[in-house]
PDB file of C-alpha atoms in Angstrom:
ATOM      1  CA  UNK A   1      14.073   1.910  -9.874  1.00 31.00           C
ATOM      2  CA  UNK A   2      13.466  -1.448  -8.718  1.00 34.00           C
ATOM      3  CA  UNK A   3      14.016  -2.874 -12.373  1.00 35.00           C
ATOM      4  CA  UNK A   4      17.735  -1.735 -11.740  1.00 36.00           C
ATOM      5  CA  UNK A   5      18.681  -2.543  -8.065  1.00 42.00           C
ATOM      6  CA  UNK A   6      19.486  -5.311  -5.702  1.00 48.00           C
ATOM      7  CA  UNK A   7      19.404  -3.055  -2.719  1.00 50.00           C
ATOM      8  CA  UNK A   8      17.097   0.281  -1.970  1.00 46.00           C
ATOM      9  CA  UNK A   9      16.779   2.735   0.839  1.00 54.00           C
ATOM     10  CA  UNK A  10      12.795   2.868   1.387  1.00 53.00           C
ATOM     11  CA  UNK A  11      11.121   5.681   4.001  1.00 49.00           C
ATOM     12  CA  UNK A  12       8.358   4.367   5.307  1.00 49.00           C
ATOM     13  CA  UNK A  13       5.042   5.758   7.347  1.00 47.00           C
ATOM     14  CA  UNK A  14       3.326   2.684   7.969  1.00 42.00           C
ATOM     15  CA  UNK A  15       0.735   1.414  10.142  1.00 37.00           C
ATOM     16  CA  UNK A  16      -0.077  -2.060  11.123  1.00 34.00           C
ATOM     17  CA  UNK A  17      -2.229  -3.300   8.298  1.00 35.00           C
ATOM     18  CA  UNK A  18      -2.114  -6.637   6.484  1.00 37.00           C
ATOM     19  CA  UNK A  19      -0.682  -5.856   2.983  1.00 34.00           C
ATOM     20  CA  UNK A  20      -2.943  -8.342   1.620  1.00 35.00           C
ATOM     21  CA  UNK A  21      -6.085  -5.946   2.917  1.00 39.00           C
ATOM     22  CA  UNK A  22      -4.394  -2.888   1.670  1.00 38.00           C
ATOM     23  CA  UNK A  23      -6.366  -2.557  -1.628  1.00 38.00           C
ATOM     24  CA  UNK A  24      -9.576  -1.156  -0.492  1.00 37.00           C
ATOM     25  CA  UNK A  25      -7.770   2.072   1.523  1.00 42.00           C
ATOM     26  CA  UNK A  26      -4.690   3.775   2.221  1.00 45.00           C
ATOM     27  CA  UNK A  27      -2.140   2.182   4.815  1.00 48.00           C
ATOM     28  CA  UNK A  28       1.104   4.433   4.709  1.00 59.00           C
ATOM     29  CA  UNK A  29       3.359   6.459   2.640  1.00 67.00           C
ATOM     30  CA  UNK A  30       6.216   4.685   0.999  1.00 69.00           C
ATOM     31  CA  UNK A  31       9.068   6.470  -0.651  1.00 74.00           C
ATOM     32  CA  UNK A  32      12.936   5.713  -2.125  1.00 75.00           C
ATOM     33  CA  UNK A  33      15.458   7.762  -0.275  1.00 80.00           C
ATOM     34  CA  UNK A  34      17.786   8.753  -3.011  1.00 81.00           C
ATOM     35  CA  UNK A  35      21.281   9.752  -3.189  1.00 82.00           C
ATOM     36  CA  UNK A  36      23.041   6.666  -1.776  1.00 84.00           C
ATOM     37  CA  UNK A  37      22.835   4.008  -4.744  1.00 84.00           C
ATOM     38  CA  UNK A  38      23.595   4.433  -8.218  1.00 81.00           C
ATOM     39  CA  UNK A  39      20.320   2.867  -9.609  1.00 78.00           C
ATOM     40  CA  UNK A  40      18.021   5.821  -8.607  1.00 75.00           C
ATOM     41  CA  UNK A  41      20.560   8.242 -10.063  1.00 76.00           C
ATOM     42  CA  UNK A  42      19.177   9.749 -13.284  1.00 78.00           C
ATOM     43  CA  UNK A  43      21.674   9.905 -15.194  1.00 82.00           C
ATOM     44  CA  UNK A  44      22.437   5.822 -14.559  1.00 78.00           C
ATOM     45  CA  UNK A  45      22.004   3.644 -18.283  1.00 78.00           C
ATOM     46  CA  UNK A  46      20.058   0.924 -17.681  1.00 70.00           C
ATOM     47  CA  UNK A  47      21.845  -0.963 -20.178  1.00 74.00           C
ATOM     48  CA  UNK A  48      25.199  -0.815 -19.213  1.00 79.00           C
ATOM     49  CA  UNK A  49      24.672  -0.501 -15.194  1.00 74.00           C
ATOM     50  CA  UNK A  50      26.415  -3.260 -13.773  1.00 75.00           C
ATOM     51  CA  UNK A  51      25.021  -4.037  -9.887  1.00 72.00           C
ATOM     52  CA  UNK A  52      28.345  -5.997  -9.151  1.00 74.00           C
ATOM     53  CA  UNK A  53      30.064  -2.913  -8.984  1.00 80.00           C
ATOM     54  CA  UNK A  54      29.401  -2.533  -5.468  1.00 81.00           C
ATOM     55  CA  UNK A  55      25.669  -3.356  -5.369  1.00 79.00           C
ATOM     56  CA  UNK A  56      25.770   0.330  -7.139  1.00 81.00           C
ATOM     57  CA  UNK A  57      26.731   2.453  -4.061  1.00 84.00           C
ATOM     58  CA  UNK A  58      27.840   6.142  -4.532  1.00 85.00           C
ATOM     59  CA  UNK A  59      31.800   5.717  -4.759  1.00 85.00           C
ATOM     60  CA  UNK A  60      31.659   8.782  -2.427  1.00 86.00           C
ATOM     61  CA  UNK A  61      30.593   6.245   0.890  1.00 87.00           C
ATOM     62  CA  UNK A  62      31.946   3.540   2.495  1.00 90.00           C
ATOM     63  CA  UNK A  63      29.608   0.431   3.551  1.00 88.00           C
ATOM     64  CA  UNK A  64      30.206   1.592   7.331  1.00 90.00           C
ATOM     65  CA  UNK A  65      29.499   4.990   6.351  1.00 90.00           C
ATOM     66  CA  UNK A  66      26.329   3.918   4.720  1.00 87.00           C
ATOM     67  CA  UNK A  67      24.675   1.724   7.527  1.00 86.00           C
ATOM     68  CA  UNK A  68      25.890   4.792  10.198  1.00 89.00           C
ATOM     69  CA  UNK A  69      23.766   7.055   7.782  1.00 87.00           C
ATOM     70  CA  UNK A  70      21.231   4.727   8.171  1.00 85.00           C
ATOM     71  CA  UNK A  71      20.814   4.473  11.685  1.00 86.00           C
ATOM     72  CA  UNK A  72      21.312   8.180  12.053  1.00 89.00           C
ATOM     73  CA  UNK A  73      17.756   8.442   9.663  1.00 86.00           C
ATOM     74  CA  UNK A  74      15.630   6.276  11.882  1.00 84.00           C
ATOM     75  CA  UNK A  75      17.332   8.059  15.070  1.00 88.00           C
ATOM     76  CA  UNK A  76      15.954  11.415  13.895  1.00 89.00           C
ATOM     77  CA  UNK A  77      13.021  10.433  11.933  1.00 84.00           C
ATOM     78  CA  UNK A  78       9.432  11.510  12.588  1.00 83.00           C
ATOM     79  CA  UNK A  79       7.503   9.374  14.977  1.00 81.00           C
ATOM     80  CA  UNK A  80       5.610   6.147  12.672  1.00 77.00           C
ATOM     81  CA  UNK A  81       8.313   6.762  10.509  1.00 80.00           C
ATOM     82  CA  UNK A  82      11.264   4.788   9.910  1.00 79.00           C
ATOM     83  CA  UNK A  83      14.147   3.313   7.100  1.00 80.00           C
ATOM     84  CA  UNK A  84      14.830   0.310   5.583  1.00 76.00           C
ATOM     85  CA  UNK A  85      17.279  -1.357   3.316  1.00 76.00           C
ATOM     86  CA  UNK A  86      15.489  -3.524   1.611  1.00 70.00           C
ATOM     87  CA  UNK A  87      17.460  -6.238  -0.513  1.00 63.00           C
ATOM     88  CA  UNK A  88      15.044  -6.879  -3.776  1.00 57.00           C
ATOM     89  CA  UNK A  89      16.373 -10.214  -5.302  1.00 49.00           C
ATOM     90  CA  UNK A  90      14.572 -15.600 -14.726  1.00 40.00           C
ATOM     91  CA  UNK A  91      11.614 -17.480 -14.033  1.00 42.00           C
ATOM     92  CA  UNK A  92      10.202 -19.880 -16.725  1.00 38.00           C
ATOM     93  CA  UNK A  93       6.851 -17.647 -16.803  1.00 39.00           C
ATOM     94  CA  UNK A  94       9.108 -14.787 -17.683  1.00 45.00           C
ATOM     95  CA  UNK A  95      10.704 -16.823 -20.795  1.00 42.00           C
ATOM     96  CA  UNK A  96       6.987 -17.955 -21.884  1.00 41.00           C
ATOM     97  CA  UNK A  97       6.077 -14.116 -21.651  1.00 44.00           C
ATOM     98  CA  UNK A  98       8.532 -13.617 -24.069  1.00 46.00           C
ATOM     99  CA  UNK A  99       8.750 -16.472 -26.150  1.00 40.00           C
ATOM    100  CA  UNK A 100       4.106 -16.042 -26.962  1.00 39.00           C
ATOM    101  CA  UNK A 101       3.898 -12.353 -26.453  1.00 52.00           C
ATOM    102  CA  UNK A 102       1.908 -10.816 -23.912  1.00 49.00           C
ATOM    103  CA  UNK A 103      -1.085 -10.541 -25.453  1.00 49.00           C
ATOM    104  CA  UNK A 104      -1.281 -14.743 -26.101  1.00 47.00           C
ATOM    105  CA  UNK A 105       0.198 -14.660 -22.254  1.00 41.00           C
ATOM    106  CA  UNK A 106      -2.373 -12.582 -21.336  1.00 48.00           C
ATOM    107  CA  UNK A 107      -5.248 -14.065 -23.187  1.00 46.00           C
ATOM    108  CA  UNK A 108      -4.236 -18.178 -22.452  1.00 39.00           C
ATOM    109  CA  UNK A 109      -1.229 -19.016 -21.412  1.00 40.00           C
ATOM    110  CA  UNK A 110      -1.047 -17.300 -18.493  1.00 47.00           C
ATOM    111  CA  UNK A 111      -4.329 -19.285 -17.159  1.00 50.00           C
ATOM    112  CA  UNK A 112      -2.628 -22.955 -17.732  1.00 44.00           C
ATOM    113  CA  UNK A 113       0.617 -25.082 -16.250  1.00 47.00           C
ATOM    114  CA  UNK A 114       2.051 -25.016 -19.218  1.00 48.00           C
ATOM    115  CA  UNK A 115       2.621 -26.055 -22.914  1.00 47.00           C
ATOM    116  CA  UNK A 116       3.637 -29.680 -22.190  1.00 46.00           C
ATOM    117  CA  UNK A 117       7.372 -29.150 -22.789  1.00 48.00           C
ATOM    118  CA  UNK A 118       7.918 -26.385 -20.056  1.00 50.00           C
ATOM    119  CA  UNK A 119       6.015 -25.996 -16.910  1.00 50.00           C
ATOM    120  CA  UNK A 120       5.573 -22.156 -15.043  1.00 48.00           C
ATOM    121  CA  UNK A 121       2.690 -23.121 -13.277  1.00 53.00           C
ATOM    122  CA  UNK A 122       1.735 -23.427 -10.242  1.00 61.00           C
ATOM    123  CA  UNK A 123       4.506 -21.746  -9.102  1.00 75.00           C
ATOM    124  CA  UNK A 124       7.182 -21.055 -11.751  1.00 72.00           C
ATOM    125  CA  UNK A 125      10.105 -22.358 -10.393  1.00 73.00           C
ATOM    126  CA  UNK A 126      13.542 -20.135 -11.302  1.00 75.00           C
ATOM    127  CA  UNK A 127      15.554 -20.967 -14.761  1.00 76.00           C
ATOM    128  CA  UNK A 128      19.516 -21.695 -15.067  1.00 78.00           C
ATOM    129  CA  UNK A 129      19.686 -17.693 -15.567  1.00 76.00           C
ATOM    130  CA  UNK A 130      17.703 -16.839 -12.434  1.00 75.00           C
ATOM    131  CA  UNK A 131      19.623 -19.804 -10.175  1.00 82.00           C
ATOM    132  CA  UNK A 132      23.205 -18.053 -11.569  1.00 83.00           C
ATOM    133  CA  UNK A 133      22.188 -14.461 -11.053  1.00 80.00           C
ATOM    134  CA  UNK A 134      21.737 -15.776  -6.830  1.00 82.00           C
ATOM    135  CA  UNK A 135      24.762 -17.512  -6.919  1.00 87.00           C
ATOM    136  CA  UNK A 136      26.805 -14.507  -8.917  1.00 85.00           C
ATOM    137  CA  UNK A 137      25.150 -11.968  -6.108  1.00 83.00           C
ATOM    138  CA  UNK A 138      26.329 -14.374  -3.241  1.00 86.00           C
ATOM    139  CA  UNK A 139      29.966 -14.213  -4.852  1.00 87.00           C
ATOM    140  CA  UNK A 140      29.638 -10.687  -4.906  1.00 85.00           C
ATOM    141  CA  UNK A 141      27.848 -10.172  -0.941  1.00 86.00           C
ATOM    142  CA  UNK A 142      31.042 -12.267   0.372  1.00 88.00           C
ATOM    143  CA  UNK A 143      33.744 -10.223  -1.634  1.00 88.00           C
ATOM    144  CA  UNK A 144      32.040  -7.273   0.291  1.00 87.00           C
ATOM    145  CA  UNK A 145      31.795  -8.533   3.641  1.00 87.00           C
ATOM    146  CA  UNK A 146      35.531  -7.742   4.383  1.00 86.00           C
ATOM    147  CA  UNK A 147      34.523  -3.605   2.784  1.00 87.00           C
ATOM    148  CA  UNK A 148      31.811  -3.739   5.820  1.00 88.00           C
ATOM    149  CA  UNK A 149      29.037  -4.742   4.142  1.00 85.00           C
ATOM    150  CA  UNK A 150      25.995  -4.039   6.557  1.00 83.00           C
ATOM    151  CA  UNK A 151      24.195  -7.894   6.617  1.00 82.00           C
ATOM    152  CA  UNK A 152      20.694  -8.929   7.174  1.00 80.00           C
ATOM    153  CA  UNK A 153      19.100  -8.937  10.637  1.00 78.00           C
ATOM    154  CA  UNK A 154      16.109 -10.212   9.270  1.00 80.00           C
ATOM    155  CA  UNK A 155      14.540 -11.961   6.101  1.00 83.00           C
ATOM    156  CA  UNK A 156      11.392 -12.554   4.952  1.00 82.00           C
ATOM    157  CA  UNK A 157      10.431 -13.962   2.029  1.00 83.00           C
ATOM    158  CA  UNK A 158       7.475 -14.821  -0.746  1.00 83.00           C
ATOM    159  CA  UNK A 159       5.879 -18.097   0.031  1.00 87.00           C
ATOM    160  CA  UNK A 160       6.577 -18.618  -4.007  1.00 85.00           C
ATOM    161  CA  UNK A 161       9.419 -20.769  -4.496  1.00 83.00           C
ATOM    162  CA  UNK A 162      11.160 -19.315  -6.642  1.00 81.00           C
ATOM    163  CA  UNK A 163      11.530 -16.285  -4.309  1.00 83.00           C
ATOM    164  CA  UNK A 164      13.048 -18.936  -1.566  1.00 88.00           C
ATOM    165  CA  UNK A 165      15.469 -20.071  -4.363  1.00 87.00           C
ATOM    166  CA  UNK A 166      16.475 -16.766  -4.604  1.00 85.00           C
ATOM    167  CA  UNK A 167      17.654 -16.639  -1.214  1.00 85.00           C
ATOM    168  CA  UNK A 168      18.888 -20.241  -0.699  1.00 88.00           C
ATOM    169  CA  UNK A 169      21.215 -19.756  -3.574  1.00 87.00           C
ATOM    170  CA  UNK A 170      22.337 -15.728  -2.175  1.00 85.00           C
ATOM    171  CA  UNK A 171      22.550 -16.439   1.356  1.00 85.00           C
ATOM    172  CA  UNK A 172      22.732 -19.961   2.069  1.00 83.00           C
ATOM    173  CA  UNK A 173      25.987 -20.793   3.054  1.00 81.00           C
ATOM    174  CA  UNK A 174      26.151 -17.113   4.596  1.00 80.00           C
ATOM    175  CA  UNK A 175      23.217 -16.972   6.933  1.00 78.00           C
ATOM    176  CA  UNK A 176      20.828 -19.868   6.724  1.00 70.00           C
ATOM    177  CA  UNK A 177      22.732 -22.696   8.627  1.00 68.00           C
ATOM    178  CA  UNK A 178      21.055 -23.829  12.182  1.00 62.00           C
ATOM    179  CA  UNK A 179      22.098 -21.491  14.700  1.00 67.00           C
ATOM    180  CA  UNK A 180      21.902 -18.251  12.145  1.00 77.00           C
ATOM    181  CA  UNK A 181      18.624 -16.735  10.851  1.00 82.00           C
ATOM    182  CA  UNK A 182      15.718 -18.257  10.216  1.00 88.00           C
ATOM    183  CA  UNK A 183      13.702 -16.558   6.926  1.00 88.00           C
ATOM    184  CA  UNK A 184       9.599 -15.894   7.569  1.00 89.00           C
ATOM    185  CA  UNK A 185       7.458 -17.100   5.016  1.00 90.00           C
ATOM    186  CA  UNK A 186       4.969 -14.256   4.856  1.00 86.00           C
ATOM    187  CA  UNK A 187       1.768 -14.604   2.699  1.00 83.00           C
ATOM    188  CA  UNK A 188       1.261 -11.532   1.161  1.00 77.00           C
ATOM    189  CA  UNK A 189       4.888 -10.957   0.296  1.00 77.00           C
ATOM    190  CA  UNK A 190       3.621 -10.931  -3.799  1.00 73.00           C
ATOM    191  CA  UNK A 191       3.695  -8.538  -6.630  1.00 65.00           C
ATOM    192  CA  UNK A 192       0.810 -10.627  -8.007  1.00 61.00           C
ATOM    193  CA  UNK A 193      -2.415 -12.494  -6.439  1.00 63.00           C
ATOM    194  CA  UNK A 194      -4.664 -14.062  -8.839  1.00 59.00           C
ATOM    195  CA  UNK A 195      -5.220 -15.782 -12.941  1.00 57.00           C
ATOM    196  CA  UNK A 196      -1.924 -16.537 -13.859  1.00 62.00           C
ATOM    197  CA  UNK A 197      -0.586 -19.937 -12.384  1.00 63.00           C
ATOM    198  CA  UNK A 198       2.770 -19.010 -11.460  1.00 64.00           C
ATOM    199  CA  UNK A 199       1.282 -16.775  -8.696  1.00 73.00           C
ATOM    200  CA  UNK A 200      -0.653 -19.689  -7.163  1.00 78.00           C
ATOM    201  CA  UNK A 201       1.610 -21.183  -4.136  1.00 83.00           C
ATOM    202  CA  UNK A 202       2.251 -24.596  -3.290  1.00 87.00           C
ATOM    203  CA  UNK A 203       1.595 -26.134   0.130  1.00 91.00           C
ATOM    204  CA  UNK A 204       2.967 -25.495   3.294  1.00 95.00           C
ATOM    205  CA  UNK A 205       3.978 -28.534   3.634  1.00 96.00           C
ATOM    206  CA  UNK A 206       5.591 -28.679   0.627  1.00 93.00           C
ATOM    207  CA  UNK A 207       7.535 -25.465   1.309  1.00 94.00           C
ATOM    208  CA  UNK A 208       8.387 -26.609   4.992  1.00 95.00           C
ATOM    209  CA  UNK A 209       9.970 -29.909   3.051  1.00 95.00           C
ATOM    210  CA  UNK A 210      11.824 -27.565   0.101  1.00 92.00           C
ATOM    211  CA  UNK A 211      13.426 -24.897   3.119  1.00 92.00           C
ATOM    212  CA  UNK A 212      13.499 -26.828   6.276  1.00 91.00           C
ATOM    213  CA  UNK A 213      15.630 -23.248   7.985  1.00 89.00           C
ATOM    214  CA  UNK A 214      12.089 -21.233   7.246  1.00 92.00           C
ATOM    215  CA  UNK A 215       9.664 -20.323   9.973  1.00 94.00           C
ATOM    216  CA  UNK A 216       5.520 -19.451   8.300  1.00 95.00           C
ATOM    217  CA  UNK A 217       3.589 -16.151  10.028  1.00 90.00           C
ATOM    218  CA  UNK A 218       1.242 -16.967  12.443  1.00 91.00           C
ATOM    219  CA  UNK A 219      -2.148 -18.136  10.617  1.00 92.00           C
ATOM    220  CA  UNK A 220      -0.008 -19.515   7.186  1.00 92.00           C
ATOM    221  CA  UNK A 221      -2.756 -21.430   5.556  1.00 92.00           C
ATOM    222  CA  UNK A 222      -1.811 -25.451   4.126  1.00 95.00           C
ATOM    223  CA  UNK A 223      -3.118 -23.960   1.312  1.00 88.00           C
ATOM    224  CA  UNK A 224      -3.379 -20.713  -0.712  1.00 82.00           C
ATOM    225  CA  UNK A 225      -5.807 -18.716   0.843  1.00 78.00           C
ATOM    226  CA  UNK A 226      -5.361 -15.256  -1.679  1.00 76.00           C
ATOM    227  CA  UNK A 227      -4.913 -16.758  -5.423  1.00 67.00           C
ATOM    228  CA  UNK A 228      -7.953 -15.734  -7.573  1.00 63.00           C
ATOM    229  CA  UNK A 229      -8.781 -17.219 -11.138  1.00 53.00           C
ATOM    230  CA  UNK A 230     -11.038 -13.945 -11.532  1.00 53.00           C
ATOM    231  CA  UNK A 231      -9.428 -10.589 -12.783  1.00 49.00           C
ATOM    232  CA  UNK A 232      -9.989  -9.287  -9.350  1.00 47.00           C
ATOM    233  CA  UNK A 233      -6.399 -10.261  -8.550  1.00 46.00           C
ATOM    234  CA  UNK A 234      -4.973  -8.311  -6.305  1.00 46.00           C
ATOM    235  CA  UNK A 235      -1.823  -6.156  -7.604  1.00 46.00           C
ATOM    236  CA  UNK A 236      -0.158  -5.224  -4.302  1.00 46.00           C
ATOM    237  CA  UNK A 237       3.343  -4.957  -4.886  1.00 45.00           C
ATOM    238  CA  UNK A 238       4.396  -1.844  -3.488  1.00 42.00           C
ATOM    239  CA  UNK A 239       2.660  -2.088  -0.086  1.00 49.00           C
ATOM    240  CA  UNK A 240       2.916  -5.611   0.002  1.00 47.00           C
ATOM    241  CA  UNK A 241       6.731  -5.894   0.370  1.00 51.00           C
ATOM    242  CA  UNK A 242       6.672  -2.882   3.108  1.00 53.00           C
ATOM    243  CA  UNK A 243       3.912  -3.562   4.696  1.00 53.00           C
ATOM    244  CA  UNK A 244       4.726  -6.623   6.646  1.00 51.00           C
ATOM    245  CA  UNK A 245       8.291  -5.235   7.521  1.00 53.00           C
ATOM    246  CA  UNK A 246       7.138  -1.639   8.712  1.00 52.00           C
ATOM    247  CA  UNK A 247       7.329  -2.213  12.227  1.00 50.00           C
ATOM    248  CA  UNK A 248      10.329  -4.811  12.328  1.00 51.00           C
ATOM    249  CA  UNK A 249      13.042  -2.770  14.499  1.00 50.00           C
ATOM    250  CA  UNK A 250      16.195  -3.458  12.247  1.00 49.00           C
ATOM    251  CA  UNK A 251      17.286  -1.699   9.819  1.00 48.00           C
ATOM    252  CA  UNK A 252      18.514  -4.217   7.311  1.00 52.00           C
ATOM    253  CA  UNK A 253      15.765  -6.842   6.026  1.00 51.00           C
ATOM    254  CA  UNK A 254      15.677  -8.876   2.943  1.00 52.00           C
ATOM    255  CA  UNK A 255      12.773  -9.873   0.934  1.00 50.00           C
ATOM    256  CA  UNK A 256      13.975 -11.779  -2.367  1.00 48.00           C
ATOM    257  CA  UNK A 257      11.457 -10.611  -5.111  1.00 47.00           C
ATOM    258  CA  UNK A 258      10.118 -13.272  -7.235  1.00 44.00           C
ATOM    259  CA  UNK A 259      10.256 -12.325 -10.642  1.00 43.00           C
ATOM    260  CA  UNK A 260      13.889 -12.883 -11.374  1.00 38.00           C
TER     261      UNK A 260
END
């Protein structure tokens, strides 16, 4: 589903585990609530689904109607379990993926900076497609606003840059001036952890000089503290997007992916 949407409606019995310690047991049950968005409707073509047509919400609700839903969920839910709306944001890596295949990815280029024209690594930064796609989906967020489109109490984002691109170029002349929110840098906000150099962050203090309206989790490291060269790379998408959100008390969080 997540291939196709912007926005999801995620159910979520969590606990209050670090995502990035998740691998070695189980920390929660995660599941999409269907029936609201387009995108996790079977019979949508991924092809021809277009997400500016309303981020892809059933023409049967409203955006008030939606959030009320919402909020009626996590007033009735099950105790340690509650709903989110989780916003889910073309990096150079992607283009080299395609350009060498993935088995030469896989095998070599993958494991270097890269191939002296372009550079994906350390941390890929987004191409003129990605940077467009944030700035047509803020075009699209502010024609909504005056439909009631629910926005963000929260954000927190990848400490990838390409991720904090992503929601510069959506939300920053919405949400991100002084005064408004402040995004959290969270560490184990990744799909990926380990070999390929576009998963290896840069500095903290580079990213506190790239997004000066961006708080860092308690404990952010100067350095990456979770990057591997070994195939022991941790693959933690799924719980680590949910995980470090599970207990926030809004309903409405965004967390930029950062493979776009």
């Amino acid at each position: 589903m997540v291939s196709l949407s912007n926005l999801f409606l995620l159910a979520l019995s969590a606990t209050s585990a670090s995502a990035y310690k998740a691998v070695a047991g189980h920390y929660g049950d995660y599941s999409v609530v269907t029936g609201f968005f387009k995108q996790d409707d079977p019979s949508t073509n991924a092809t021809t689904f277009d997400h500016h047509d309303n981020l892809g919400l059933h023409e049967n609700l409203t955006w008030p109607e939606f959030q009320q839903q919402v909020e009626d969920l996590n007033a009735n839910a099950p105790e340690g379990t509650t709903y989110k709306v989780i916003y889910y944001g073309v990096c150079f890596h992607n283009v080299a993926t395609t350009y060498y295949g993935k088995d030469a990815w896989k095998c070599y280029w993958c494991q270097v900076n890269g191939n002296g024209t372009v550079f994906w690594g350390p941390d890929g930064y987004l191409t003129e497609k990605g940077e467009q796609f944030a700035r047509n989906n803020s075009k699209l967020i502010r024609s909504l606003i005056g439909e009631g489109f629910p926005l963000p109490q929260s954000m927190y984002v990848s400490p990838l840059s390409r991720c904090g691109d992503t929601l510069v170029l959506t939300w920053g002349d919405l949400l991100l001036e002084p005064g408004y929110i402040r995004p959290i840098v969270k560490e184990g906000l990744r799909e990926v952890i380990g070999v390929e150099t576009p998963d290896l962050r840069r500095s903290k203090t580079y990213l506190k000089e790239r997004y000066p309206y961006f708080d860092f989790e308690h404990g952010f490291a100067e350095e990456d503290q979770l990057f591997s060269k070994t195939e022991g790379g941790m693959c933690i998408y799924s719980i680590a997007i949910v995980s470090p959100i599970s207990q926030i008390g809004v309903n409405l969080v965004i967390t930029p992916n950062h493979e776009t």
